[in-house]
Coordinates of C-alpha atoms in Angstrom, one line a residue:
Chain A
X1 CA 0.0 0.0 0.0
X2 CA 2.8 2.4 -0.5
X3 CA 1.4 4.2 -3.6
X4 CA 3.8 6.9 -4.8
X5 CA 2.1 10.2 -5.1
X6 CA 4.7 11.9 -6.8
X7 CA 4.8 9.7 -10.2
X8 CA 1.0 10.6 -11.5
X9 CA 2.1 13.1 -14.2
X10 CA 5.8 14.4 -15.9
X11 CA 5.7 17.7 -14.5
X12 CA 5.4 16.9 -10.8
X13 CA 8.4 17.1 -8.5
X14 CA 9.0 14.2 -5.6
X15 CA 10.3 16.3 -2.3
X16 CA 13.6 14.2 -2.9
X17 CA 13.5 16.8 -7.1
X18 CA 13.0 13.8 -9.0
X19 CA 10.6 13.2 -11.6
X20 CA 9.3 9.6 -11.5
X21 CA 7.7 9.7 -15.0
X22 CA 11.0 10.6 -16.3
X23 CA 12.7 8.0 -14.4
X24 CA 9.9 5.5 -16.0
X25 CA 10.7 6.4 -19.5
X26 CA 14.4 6.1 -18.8
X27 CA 13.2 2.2 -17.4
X28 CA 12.0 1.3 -21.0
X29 CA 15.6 1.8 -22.3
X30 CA 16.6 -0.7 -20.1
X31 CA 13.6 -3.2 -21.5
X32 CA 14.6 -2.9 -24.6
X33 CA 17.0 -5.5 -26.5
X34 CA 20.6 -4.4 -26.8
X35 CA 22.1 -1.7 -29.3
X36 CA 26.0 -0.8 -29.5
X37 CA 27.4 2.3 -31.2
X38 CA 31.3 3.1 -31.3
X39 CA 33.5 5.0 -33.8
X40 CA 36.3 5.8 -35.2
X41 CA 38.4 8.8 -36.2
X42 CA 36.4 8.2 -39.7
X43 CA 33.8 5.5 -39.3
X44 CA 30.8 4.6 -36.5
X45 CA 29.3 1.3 -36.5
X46 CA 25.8 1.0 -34.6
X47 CA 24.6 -2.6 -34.0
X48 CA 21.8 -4.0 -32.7
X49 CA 20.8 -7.6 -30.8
X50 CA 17.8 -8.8 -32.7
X51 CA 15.0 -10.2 -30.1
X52 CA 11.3 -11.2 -31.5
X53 CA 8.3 -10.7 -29.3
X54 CA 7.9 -14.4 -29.7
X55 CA 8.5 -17.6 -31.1
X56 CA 6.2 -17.1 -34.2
X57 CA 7.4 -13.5 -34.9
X58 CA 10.1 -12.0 -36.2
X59 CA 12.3 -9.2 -34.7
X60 CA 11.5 -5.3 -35.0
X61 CA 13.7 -3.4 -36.8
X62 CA 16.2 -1.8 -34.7
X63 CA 18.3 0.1 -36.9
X64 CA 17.0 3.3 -39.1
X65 CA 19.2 5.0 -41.9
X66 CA 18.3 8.6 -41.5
X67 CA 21.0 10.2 -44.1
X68 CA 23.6 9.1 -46.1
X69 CA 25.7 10.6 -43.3
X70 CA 23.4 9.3 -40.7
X71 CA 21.5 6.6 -38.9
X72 CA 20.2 5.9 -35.1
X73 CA 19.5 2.5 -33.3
X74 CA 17.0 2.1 -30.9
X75 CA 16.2 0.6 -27.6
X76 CA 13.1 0.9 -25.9
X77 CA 9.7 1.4 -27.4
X78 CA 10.2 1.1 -31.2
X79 CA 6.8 2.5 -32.0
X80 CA 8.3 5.5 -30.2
X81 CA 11.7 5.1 -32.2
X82 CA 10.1 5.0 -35.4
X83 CA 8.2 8.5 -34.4
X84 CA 11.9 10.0 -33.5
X85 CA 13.7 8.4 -36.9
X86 CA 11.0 10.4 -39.3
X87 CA 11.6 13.4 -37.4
X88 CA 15.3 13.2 -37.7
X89 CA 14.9 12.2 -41.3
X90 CA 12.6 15.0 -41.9
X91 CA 15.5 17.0 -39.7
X92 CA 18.2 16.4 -42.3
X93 CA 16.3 16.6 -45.6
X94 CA 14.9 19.9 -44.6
X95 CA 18.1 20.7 -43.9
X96 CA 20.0 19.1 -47.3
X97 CA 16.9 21.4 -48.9
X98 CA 17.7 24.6 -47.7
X99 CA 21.5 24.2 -47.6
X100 CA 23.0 21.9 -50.0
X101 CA 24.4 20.0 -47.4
X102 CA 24.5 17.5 -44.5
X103 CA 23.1 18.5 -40.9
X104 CA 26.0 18.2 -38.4
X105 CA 26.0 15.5 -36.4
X106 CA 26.0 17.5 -33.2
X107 CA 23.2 19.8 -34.3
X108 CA 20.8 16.5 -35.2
X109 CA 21.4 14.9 -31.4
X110 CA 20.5 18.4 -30.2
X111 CA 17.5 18.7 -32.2
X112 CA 16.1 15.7 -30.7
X113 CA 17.2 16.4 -27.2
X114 CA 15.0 19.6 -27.5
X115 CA 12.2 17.5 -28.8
X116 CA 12.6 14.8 -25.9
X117 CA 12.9 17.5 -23.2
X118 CA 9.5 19.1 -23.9
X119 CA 7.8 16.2 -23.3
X120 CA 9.1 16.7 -20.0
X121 CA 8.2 19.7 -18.8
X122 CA 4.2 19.8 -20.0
X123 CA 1.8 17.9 -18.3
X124 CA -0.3 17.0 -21.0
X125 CA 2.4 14.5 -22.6
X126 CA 4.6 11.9 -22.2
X127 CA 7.9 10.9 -22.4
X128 CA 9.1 9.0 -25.4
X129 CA 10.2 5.5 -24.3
X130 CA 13.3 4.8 -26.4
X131 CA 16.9 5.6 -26.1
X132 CA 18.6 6.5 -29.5
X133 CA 22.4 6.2 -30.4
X134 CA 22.9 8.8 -33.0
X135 CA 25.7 7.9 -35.5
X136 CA 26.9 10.0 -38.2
X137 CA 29.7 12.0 -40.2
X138 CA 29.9 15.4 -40.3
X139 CA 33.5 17.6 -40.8
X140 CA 34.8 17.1 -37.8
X141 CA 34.6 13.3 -38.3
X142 CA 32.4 10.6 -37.3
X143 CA 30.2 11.2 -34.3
X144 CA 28.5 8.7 -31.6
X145 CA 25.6 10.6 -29.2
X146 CA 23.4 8.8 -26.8
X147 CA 20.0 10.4 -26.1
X148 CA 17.6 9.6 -23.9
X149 CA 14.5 9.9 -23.1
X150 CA 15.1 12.8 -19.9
X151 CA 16.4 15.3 -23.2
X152 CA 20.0 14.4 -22.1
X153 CA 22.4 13.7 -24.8
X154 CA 26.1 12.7 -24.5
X155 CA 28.7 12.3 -27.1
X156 CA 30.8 8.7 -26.8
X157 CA 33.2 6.8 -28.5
X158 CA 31.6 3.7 -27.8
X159 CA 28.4 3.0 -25.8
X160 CA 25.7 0.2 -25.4
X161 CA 22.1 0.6 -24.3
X162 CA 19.2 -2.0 -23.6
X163 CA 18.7 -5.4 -21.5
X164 CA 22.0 -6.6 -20.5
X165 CA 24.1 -3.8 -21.9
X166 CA 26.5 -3.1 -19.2
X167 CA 28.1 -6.9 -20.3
X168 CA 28.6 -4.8 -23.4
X169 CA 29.9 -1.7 -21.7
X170 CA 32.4 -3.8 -19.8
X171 CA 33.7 -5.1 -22.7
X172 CA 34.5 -1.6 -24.6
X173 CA 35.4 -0.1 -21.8
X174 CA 38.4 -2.3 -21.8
X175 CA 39.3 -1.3 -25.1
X176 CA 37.3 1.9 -26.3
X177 CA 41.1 3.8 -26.0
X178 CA 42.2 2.0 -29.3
X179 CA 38.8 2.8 -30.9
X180 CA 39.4 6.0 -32.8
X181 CA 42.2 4.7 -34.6
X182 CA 40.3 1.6 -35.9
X183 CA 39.9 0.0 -39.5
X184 CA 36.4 0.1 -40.7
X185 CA 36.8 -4.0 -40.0
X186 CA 37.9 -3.8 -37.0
X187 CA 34.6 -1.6 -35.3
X188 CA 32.5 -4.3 -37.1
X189 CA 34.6 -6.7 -35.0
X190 CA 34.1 -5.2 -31.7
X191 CA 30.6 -4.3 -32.1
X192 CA 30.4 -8.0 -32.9
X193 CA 31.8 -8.8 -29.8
X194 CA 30.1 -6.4 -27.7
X195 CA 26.2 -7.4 -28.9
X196 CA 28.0 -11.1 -27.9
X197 CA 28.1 -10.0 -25.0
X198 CA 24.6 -9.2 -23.9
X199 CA 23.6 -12.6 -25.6
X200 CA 24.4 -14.6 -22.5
X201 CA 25.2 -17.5 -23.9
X202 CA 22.7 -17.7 -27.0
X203 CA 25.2 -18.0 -30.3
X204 CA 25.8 -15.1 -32.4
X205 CA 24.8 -15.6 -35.8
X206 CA 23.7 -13.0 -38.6
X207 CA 20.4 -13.8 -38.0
X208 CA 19.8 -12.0 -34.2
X209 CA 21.8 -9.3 -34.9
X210 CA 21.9 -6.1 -37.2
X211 CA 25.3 -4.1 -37.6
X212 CA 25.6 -0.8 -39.8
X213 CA 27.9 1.3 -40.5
X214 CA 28.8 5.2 -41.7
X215 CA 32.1 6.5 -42.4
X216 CA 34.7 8.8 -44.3
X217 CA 36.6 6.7 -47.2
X218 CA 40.6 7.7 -47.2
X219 CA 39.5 9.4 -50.5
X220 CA 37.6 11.7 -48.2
X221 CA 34.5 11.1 -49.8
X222 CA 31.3 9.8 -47.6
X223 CA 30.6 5.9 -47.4
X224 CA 26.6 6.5 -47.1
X225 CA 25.3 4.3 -44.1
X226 CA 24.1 1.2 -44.7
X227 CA 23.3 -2.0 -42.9
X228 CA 25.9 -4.6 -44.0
X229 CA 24.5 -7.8 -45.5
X230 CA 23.4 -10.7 -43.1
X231 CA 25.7 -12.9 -45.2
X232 CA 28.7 -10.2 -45.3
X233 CA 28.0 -10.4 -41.0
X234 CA 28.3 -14.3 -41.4
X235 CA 31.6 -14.1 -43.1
X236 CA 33.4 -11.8 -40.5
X237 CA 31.3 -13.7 -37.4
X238 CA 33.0 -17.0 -39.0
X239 CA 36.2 -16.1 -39.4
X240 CA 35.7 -14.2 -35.7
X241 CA 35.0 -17.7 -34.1
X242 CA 37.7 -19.2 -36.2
X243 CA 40.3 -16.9 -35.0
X244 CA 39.0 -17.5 -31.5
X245 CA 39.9 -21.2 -31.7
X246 CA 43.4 -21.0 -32.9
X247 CA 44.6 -20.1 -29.6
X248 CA 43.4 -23.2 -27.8
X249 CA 45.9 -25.0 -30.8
X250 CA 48.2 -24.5 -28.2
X251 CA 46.6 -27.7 -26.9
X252 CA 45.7 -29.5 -30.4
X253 CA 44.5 -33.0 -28.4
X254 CA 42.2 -30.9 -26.4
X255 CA 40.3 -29.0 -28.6
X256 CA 40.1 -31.7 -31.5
X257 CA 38.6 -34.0 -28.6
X258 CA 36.5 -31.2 -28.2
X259 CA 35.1 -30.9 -31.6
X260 CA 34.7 -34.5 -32.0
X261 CA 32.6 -34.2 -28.6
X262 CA 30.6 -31.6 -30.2
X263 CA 30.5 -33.5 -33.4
X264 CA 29.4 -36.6 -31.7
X265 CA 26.6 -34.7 -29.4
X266 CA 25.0 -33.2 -32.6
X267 CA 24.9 -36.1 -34.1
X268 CA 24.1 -38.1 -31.4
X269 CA 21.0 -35.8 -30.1
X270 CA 18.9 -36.0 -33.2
X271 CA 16.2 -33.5 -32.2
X272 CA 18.8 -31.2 -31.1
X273 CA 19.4 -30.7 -35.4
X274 CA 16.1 -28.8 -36.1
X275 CA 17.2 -26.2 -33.4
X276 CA 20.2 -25.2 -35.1
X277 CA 18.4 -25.3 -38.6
X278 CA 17.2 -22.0 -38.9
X279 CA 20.3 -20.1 -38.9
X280 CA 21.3 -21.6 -42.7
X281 CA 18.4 -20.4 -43.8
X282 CA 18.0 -16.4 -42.5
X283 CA 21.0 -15.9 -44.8
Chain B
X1 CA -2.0 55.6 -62.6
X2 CA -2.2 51.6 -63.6
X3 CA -1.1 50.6 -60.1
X4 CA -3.5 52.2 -58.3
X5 CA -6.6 51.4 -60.6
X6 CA -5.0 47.5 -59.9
X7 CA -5.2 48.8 -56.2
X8 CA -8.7 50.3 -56.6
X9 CA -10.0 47.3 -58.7
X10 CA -8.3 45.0 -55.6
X11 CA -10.6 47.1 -52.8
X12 CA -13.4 46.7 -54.9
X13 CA -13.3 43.3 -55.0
X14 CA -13.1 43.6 -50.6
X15 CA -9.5 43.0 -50.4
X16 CA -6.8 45.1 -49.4
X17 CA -4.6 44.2 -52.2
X18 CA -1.0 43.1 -52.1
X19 CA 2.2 45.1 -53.8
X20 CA 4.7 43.8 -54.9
X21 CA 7.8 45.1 -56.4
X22 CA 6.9 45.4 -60.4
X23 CA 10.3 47.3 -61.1
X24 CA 13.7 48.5 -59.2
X25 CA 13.8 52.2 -58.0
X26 CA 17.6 52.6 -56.5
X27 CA 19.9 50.3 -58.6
X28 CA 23.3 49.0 -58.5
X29 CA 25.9 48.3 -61.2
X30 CA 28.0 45.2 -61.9
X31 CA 29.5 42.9 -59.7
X32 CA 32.7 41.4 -60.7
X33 CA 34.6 38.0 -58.9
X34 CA 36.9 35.3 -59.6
X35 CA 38.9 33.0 -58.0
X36 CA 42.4 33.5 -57.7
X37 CA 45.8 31.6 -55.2
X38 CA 44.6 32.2 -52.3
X39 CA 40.9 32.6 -52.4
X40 CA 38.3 35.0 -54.4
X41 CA 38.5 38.1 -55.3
X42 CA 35.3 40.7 -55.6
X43 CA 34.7 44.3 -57.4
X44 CA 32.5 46.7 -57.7
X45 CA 32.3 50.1 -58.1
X46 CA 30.3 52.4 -55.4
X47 CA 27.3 54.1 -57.3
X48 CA 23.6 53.6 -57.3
X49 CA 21.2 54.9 -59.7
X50 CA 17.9 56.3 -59.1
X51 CA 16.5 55.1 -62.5
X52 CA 18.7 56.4 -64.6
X53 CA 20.1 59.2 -62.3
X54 CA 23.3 58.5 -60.7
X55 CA 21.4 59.6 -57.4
X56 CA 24.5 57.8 -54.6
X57 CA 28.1 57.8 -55.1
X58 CA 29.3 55.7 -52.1
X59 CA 27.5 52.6 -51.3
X60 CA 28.8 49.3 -50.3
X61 CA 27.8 46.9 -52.0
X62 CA 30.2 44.0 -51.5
X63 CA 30.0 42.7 -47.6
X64 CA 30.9 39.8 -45.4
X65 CA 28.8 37.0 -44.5
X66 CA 30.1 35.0 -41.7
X67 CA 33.9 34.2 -41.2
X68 CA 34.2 32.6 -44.5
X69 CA 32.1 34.4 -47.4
X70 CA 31.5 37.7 -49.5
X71 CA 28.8 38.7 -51.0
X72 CA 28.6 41.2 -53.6
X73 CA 24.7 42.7 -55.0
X74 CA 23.9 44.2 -58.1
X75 CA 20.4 45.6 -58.7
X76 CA 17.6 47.1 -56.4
X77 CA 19.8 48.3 -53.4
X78 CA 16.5 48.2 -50.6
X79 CA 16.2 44.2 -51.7
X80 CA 19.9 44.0 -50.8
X81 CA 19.9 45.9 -47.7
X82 CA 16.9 43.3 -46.6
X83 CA 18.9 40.2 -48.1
X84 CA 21.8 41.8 -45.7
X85 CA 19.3 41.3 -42.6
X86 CA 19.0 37.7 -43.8
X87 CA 22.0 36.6 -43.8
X88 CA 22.5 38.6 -40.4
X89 CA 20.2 36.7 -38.9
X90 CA 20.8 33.6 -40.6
X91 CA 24.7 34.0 -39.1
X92 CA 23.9 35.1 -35.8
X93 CA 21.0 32.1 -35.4
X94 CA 24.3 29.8 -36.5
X95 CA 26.8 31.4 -34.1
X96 CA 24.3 30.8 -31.1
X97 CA 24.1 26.9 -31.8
X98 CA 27.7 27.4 -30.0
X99 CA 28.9 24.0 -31.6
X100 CA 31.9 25.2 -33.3
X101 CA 29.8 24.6 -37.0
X102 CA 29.5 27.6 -39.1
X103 CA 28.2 27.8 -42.8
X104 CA 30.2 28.0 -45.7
X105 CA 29.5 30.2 -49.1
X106 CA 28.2 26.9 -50.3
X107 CA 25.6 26.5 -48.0
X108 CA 24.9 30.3 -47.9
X109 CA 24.8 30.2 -51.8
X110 CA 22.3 27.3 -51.6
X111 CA 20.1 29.3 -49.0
X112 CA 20.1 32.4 -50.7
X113 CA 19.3 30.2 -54.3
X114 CA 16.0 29.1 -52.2
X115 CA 15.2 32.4 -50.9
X116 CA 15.6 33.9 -54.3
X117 CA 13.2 31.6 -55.9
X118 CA 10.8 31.4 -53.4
X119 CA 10.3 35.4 -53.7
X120 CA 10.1 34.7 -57.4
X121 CA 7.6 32.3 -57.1
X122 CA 5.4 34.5 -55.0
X123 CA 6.1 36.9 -57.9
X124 CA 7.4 39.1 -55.8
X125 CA 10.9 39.0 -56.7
X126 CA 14.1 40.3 -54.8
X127 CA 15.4 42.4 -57.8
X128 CA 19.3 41.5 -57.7
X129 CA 21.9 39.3 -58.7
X130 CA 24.4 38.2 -56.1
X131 CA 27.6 37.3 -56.1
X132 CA 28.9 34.6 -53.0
X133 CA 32.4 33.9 -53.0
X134 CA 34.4 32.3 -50.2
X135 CA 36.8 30.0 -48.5
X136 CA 36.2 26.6 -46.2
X137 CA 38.2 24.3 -44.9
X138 CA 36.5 20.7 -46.5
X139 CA 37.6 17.3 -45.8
X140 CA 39.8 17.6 -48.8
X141 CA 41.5 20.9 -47.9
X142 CA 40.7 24.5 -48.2
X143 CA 38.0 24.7 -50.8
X144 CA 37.4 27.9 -53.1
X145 CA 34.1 29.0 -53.7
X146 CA 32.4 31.4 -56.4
X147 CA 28.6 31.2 -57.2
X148 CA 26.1 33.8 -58.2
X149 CA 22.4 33.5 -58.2
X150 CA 20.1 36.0 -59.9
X151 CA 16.2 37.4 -59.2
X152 CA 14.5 34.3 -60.7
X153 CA 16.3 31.9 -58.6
X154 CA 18.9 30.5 -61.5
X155 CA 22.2 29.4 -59.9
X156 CA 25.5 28.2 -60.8
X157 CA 29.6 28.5 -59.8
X158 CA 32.2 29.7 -62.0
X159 CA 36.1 31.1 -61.7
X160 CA 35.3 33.6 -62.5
X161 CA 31.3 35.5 -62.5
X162 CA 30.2 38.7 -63.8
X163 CA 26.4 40.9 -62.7
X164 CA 24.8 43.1 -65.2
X165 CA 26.3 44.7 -67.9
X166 CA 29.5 43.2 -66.6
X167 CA 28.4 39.7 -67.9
X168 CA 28.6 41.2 -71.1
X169 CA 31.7 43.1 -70.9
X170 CA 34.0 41.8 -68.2
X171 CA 33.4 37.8 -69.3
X172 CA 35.4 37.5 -72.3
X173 CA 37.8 40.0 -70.9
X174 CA 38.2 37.2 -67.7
X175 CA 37.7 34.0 -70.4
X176 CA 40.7 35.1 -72.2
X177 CA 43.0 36.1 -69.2
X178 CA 41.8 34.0 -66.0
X179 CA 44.0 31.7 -64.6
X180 CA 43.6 29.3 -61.9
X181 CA 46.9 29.8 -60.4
X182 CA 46.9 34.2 -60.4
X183 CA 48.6 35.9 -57.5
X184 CA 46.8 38.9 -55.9
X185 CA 48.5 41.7 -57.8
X186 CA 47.3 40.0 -61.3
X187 CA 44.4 39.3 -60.0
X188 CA 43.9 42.7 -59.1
X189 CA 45.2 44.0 -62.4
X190 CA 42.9 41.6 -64.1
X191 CA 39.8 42.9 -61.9
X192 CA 41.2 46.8 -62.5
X193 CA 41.2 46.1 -66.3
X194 CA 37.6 44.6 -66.1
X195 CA 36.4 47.7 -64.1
X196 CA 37.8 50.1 -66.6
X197 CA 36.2 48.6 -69.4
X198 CA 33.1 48.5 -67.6
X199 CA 33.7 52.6 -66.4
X200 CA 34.2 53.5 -70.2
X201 CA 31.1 51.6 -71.8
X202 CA 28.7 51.3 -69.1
X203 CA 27.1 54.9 -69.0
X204 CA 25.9 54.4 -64.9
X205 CA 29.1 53.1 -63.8
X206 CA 31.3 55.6 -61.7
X207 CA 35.1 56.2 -61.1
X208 CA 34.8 54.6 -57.6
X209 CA 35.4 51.6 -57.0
X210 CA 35.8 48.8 -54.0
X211 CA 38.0 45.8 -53.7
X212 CA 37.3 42.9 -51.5
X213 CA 39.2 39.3 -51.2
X214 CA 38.9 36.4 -48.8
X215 CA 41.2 33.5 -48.1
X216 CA 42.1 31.3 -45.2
X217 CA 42.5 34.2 -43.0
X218 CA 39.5 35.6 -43.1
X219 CA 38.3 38.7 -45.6
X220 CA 39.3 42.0 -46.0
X221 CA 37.0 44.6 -48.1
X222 CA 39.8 47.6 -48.9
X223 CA 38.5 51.3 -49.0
X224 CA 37.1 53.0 -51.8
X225 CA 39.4 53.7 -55.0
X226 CA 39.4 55.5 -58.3
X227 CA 41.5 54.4 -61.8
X228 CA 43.1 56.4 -63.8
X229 CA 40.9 57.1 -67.0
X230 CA 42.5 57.8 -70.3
X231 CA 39.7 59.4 -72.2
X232 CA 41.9 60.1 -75.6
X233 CA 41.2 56.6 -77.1
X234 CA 40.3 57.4 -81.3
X235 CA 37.4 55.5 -80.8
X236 CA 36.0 57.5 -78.1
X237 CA 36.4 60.7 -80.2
X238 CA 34.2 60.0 -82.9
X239 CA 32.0 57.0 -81.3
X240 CA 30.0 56.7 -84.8
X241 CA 32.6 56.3 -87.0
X242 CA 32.2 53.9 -89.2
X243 CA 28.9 52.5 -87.3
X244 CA 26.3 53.1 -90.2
X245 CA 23.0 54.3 -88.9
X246 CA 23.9 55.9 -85.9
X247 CA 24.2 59.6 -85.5

């Protein structure tokens, strides 16, 4: 019976000057499956776990193109994501209009900060329930910005968002200092690795995850953002698991036993098969 | 007379009417630009006719526009004074984002372009052609920049760009002699030439003129000038010599 009386509308203050509602909004982040942004001096790379409602459904998308030089991934409430990606669209081609050129990074995360923060600060509205990385390329570089639903926005060179994302954030925070001198490859590597991370166990394959990525080519023109290929993803998360079992060579008896073992127990556990069987086929 | 029975015929009908500007009244003459080294050059001279009086003898008509642009105006001087406040504006609105982005003369020549044809499509035209010129840093290095856009909204970038009667007489003057790689001195003696031309042929033209440049560093419009006029040419004794059917 201990209602809170401070959490019926956005605009009312608890004694303690927080705003519940606000702190709600920020909540459905949280809900959300996991999205990883990080960048280079040249390039950012947003991924996204994939997660479907349920067993007969597939995912939601997770990851929106908004310019050539820009895109966002979402965690949270998509519906409310999808609202936020047309108005950042609608941002930057107003903007190309007028201008005859790309809005800066900086100045699209602001823009939608400004939007988020009006909701607020008026009682008659709502949060939105989604936390956006920004990604994009502007002249000073590539950009990352986190912004979330409170109107706060913060520039990073690597972040993750969503359920399980501080396994993610462990993970680049142990290397995020290499980051801006990165190969295009080698973001798509660690973004790899850090959505692996919030898997908890579940196998990365191209199917239940989405990577994209913008960037500056060394011939300084713009390498529009795109979402790489699910069979492009395959390749690298191949070669990725492949690299990861050299090192055990160290101990060749052990890991063939180990393969065998794995070999034998696929074979072994028929029913086990059909499990497995979908990833072939999302390519 | 025809404007207000328009007017009159406008109340009739219960509106108020709407004006709109059907001619220039205070005008101003060619612009000439080009790039040169270091940047882009601009020139004008400093007159502005009140139809065909030569009412003002010192106006400026080429200004600044942020750190990195010039813009120089030919035709109705009010519609350049109000394109002025634009770009004012426009600059100051950009300086207060406070995120260390600023426009460049391409993005001011691509807002001006839409301004331009908006007003035109309203039929209510800004009655000028302008000149942008500039310098910006770009991914690829310092990038020159030299477009004009007129009163109907038509835009493009050259070298080198002439207003008015100066698109007549300074172009083939700055096609024969332009080159990519001119100092500042030839570019000025190239501009001078162009202005002298202009001063002899083009009757509301006057013997004051105003250089501007910007580069890297920023831009620098230099105080009013005159040339030194040599008005003993054979031709200019006896215009009509040899030109059948003229006085």
């Amino acid at each position: 019976m201990f209602r809170n009386q401070y959490d019926t509308d956005v605009t009312t203050w608890s004694p303690a000057g927080r705003l519940f509602q606000v702190e709600y909004a920020m909540e459905a982040v949280k809900q959300g499956s996991a999205c990883v942004g990080l960048r280079s001096a040249t390039h950012a790379v947003l991924a996204a776990a994939n997660k479907s409602a349920n067993e007969l459904s597939s995912h939601q998308r997770k990851v929106f193109r908004v310019a050539d030089h820009a895109g966002v991934a979402l965690a949270g409430l998509t519906a409310d994501g999808r609202v936020l990606s047309r108005f950042l669209r609608s941002e930057c081609i107003n903007h190309a209009f007028v201008y005859d050129a790309p809005l800066p990074v900086s100045r699209l995360a602001l823009r939608l900060a400004d939007k988020a923060q009006v909701c607020t600060q008026r009682s008659w509205k709502r949060p939105y329930g989604v936390g956006l990385l920004v990604a994009g390329l502007d002249e000073s570089g590539a950009h990352l910005y986190y912004n979330c639903p409170s109107g706060n926005y913060f520039e990073y060179q690597a972040f993750a968002i969503g359920s399980r994302s501080q396994a993610a954030k462990t993970y680049l925070e142990r290397r995020f200092e290499k980051f801006n001198d990165y190969t295009p490859d080698q973001l798509i590597r660690d973004a790899l690795s850090a959505i692996k991370e919030t898997l908890q166990g579940e196998k990365l394959t191209s199917s239940n995850c989405t990577i994209s990525i913008v960037g500056r080519k060394d011939d300084g023109t713009v390498e529009p953002f795109s979402v790489i290929d699910a069979k492009r993803i395959q390749e690298i998360i191949d070669s990725m698991e492949a690299a990861d079992e050299v090192p055990p060579a160290d101990a060749p008896a052990e890991s063939s036993s180990m393969q065998e073992g794995d070999d034998t127990g696929a074979a072994g556990a028929d029913p086990a098969a059909p499990a497995d069987a979908p990833a072939p086929m999302d390519i | 007379m025809d404007a207000c029975g328009t007017q009159a015929a406008a109340a009739a009908a219960g509106g108020e009417g709407t004006q709109r500007t059907l001619y220039p009244y205070v005008t101003g003459n060619s612009v000439i630009a080009m790039k040169y080294k270091d940047g882009v050059i601009m020139a004008c001279d400093t007159g502005a006719s009140y139809g065909s009086t030569l009412r003002y003898k010192s106006v400026e008509r080429i200004k600044a526009v942020g750190k990195h642009s010039l813009i120089g105006g030919s035709g109705e001087f009010s519609d350049f004074q109000e394109i002025l406040r634009y770009l004012d504006e426009l600059t100051l609105s950009d300086h207060m984002w406070d995120d260390g982005n600023s426009l460049g003369p391409k993005e001011i020549h691509a807002y001006l372009t839409r301004v331009m044809y908006n007003r035109r499509n309203k039929f209510d035209p800004l009655w000028n052609s302008l000149v942008l010129g500039g310098v910006k840093k770009g991914p690829k290095g310092d990038e020159k920049y030299l477009g004009m856009v007129n009163m109907i909204g038509t835009h493009f970038e050259d070298n080198h760009l002439a207003t008015g009667f100066g698109n007549h007489m300074a172009i083939p003057i700055l096609r024969a002699e332009w080159r990519e790689d001119m100092t500042f001195e030839e570019a000025i003696k190239l501009i001078e030439k162009c202005l002298l031309v202009l001063l002899y042929r083009d009757r509301s033209s006057i013997n004051k003129f105003q250089i501007a440049k910007i580069t890297t560093e920023g831009s620098t419009i230099y105080p009013p000038y005159a040339l030194k006029t040599n008005w003993g040419f054979s031709a200019f004794e006896n215009p009509s010599k040899g030109a059948v059917g003229t006085w």
